[in-house]
Coordinates of C-alpha atoms and ligand atoms in Angstrom, one line a residue:
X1 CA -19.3 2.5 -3.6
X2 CA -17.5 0.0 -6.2
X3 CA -15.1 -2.4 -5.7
X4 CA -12.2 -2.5 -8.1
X5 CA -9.8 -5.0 -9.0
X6 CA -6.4 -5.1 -7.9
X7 CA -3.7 -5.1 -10.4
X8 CA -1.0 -7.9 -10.1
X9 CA 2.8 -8.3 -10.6
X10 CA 3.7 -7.7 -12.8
X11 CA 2.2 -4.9 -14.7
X12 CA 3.7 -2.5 -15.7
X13 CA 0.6 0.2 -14.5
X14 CA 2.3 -1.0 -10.9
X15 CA 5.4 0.8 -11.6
X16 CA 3.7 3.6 -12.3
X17 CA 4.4 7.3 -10.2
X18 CA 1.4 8.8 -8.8
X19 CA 0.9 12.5 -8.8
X20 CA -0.1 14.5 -6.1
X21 CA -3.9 15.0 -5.7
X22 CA -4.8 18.8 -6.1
X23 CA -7.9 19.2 -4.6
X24 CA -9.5 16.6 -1.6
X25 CA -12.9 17.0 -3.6
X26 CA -16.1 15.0 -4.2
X27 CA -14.3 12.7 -6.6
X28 CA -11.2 11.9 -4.2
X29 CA -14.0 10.7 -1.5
X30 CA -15.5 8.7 -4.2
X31 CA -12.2 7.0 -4.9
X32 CA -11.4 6.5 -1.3
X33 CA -15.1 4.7 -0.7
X34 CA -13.4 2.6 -3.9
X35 CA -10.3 1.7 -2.1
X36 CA -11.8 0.9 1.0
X37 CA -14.4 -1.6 -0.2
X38 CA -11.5 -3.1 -2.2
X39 CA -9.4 -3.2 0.3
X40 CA -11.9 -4.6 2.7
X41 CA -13.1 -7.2 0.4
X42 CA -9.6 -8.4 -0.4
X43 CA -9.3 -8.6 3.5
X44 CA -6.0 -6.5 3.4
X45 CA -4.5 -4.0 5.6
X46 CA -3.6 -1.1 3.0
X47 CA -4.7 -0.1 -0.4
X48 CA -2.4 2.5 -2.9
X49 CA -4.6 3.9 -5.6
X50 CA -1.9 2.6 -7.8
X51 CA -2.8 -0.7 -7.6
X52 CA -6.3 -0.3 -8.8
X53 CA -4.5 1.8 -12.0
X54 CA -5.1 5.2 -10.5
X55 CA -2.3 7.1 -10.6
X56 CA -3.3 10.1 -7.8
X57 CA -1.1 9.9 -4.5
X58 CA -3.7 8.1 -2.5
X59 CA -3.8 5.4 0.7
X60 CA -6.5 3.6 2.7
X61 CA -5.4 1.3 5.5
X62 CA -6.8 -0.4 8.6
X63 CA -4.8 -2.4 11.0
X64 CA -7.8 -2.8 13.5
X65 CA -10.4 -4.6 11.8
X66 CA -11.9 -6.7 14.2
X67 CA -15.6 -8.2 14.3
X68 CA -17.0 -6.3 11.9
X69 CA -15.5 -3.0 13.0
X70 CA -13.8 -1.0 11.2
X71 CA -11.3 1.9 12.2
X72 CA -10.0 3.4 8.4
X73 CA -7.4 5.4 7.9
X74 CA -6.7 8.1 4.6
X75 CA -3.8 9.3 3.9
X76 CA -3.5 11.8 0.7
X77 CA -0.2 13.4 -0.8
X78 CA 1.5 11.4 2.6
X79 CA 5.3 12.7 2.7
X80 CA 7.6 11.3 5.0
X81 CA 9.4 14.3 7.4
X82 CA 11.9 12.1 9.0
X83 CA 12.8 8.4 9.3
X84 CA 14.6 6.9 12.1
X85 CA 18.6 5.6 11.4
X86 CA 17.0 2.5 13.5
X87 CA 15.4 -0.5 11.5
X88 CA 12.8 -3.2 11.9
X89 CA 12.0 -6.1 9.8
X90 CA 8.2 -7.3 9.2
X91 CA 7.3 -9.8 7.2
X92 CA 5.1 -8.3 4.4
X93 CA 2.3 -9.6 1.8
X94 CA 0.8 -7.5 -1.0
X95 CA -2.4 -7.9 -2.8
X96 CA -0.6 -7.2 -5.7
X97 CA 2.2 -9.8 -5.2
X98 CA -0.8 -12.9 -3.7
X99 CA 1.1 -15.6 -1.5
X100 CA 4.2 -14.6 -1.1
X101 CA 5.5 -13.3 2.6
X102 CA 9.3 -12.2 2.8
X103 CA 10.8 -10.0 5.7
X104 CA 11.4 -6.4 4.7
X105 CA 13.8 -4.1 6.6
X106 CA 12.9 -0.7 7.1
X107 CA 12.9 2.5 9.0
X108 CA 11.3 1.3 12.5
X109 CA 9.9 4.9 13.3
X110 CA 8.8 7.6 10.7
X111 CA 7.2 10.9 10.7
X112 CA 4.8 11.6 8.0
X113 CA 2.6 14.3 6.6
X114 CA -0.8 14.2 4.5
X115 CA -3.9 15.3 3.9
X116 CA -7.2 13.8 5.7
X117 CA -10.2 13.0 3.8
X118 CA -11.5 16.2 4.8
X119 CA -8.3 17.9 2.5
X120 CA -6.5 19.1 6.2
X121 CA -2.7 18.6 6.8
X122 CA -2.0 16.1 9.7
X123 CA 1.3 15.3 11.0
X124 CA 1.9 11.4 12.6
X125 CA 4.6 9.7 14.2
X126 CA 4.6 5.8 13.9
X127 CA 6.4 2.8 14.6
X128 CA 5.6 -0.7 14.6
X129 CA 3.0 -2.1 12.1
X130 CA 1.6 1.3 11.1
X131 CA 5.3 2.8 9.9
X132 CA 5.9 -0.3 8.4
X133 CA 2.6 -0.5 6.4
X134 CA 2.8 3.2 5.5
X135 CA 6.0 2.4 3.9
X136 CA 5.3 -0.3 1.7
X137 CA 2.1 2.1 0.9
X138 CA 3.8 5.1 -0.2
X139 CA 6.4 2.8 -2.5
X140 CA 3.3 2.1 -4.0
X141 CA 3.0 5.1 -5.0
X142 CA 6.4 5.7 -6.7
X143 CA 6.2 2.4 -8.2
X144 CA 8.1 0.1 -6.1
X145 CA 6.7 -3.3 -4.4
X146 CA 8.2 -5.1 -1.4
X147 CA 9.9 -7.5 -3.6
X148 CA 11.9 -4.7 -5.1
X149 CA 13.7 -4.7 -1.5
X150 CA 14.7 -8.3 -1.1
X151 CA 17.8 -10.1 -2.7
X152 CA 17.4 -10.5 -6.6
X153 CA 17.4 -14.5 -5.4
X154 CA 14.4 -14.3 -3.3
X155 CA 13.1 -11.8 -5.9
X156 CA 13.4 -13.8 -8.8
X157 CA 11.8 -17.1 -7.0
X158 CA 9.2 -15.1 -6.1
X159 CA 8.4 -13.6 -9.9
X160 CA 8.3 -17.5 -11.2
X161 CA 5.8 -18.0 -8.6
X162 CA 4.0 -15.2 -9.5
X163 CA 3.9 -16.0 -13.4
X164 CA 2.7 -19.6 -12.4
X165 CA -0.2 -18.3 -10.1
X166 CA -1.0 -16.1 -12.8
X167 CA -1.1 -18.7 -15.7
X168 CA -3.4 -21.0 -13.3
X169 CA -5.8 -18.1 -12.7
X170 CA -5.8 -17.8 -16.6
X171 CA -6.8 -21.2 -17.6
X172 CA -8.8 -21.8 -14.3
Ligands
GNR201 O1 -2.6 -6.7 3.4 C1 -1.4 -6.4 3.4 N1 -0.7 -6.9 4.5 C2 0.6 -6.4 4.8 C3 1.4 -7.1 5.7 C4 2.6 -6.7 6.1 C5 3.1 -5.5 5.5 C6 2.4 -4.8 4.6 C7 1.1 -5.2 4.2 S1 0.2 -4.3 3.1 C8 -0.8 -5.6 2.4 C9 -1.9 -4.9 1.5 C10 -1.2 -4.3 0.3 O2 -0.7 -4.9 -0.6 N2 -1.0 -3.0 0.3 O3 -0.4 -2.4 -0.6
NI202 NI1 1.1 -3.8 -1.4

């Protein structure tokens, strides 16, 4: 396993739509190990390949890490099925977007399909943290961050802060 490093906003590899991944092979795994340890060592709760500039259709995520266990969760080729009318607003964070939090309204309760590590189709309903997460996951994966869902105010605050973060990591 590698770790990789995470892209950040912006770059434009981050708007960026994934293609679906055609076979669940050797390779896949590999990347998935990748995004795991990334994730993991970032101490987030989701990964998209896209944000480690791989553009294959491809998630990790674990909402239970807790004392050194770890519960993770693939999702491959995810496709949401349905999407309640209802909403929910969470306040989200992205690796890719570092210390900036801003609530997000979405769909409080999806359905979603994918493929397992293992390359078979499972089916999940979710609400609360996981639909939420999934979400912001799968945006990835067409190119979209959280800040492209909040008011161009907010949005353009949070791009200054960005650029600043960014130039003091540069001449750090
Ligand atoms: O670590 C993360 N925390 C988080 C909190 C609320 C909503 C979404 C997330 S995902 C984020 C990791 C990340 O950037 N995934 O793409
Ligand atoms: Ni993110």
């Amino acid at each position: 396993m590698a770790k990789r490093s995470i892209l950040i906003a912006p770059d434009p590899r981050l708007k960026a739509k994934a293609k679906d991944v055609e076979k669940v092979d050797g390779a896949v795994r590999r990347l998935v190990d990748d995004m795991l340890e990334t994730m993991y060592g970032a101490e987030g709760i989701g990964l998209a390949a896209v944000q480690i500039g791989v553009t294959q259709r491809v998630i990790v995520m674990d909402l239970e890490q807790k004392d050194g266990k770890n519960n993770p969760r693939v999702f491959i080729n995810p496709k949401i099925l349905w999407a309640s009318d209802e909403t929910a607003t969470f306040q989200e964070g992205c690796l890719s977007v570092p210390d900036i939090w801003e609530d997000v309204e979405r769909p409080a309760s999806i359905r979603a399909e994918y493929l397992d590590r293992d390359g078979k189709r499972q089916e999940l309903e979710a609400d609360g943290l996981l639909a939420d997460c999934l979400q912001h996951e799968m945006d990835h994966l067409d190119g979209v961050l959280f800040i492209d869902h909040i008011s161009r105010l907010k949005r353009s605050i949070a791009l200054r802060k960005l650029a600043k973060v960014k130039r003091q990591k540069e001449t750090a």
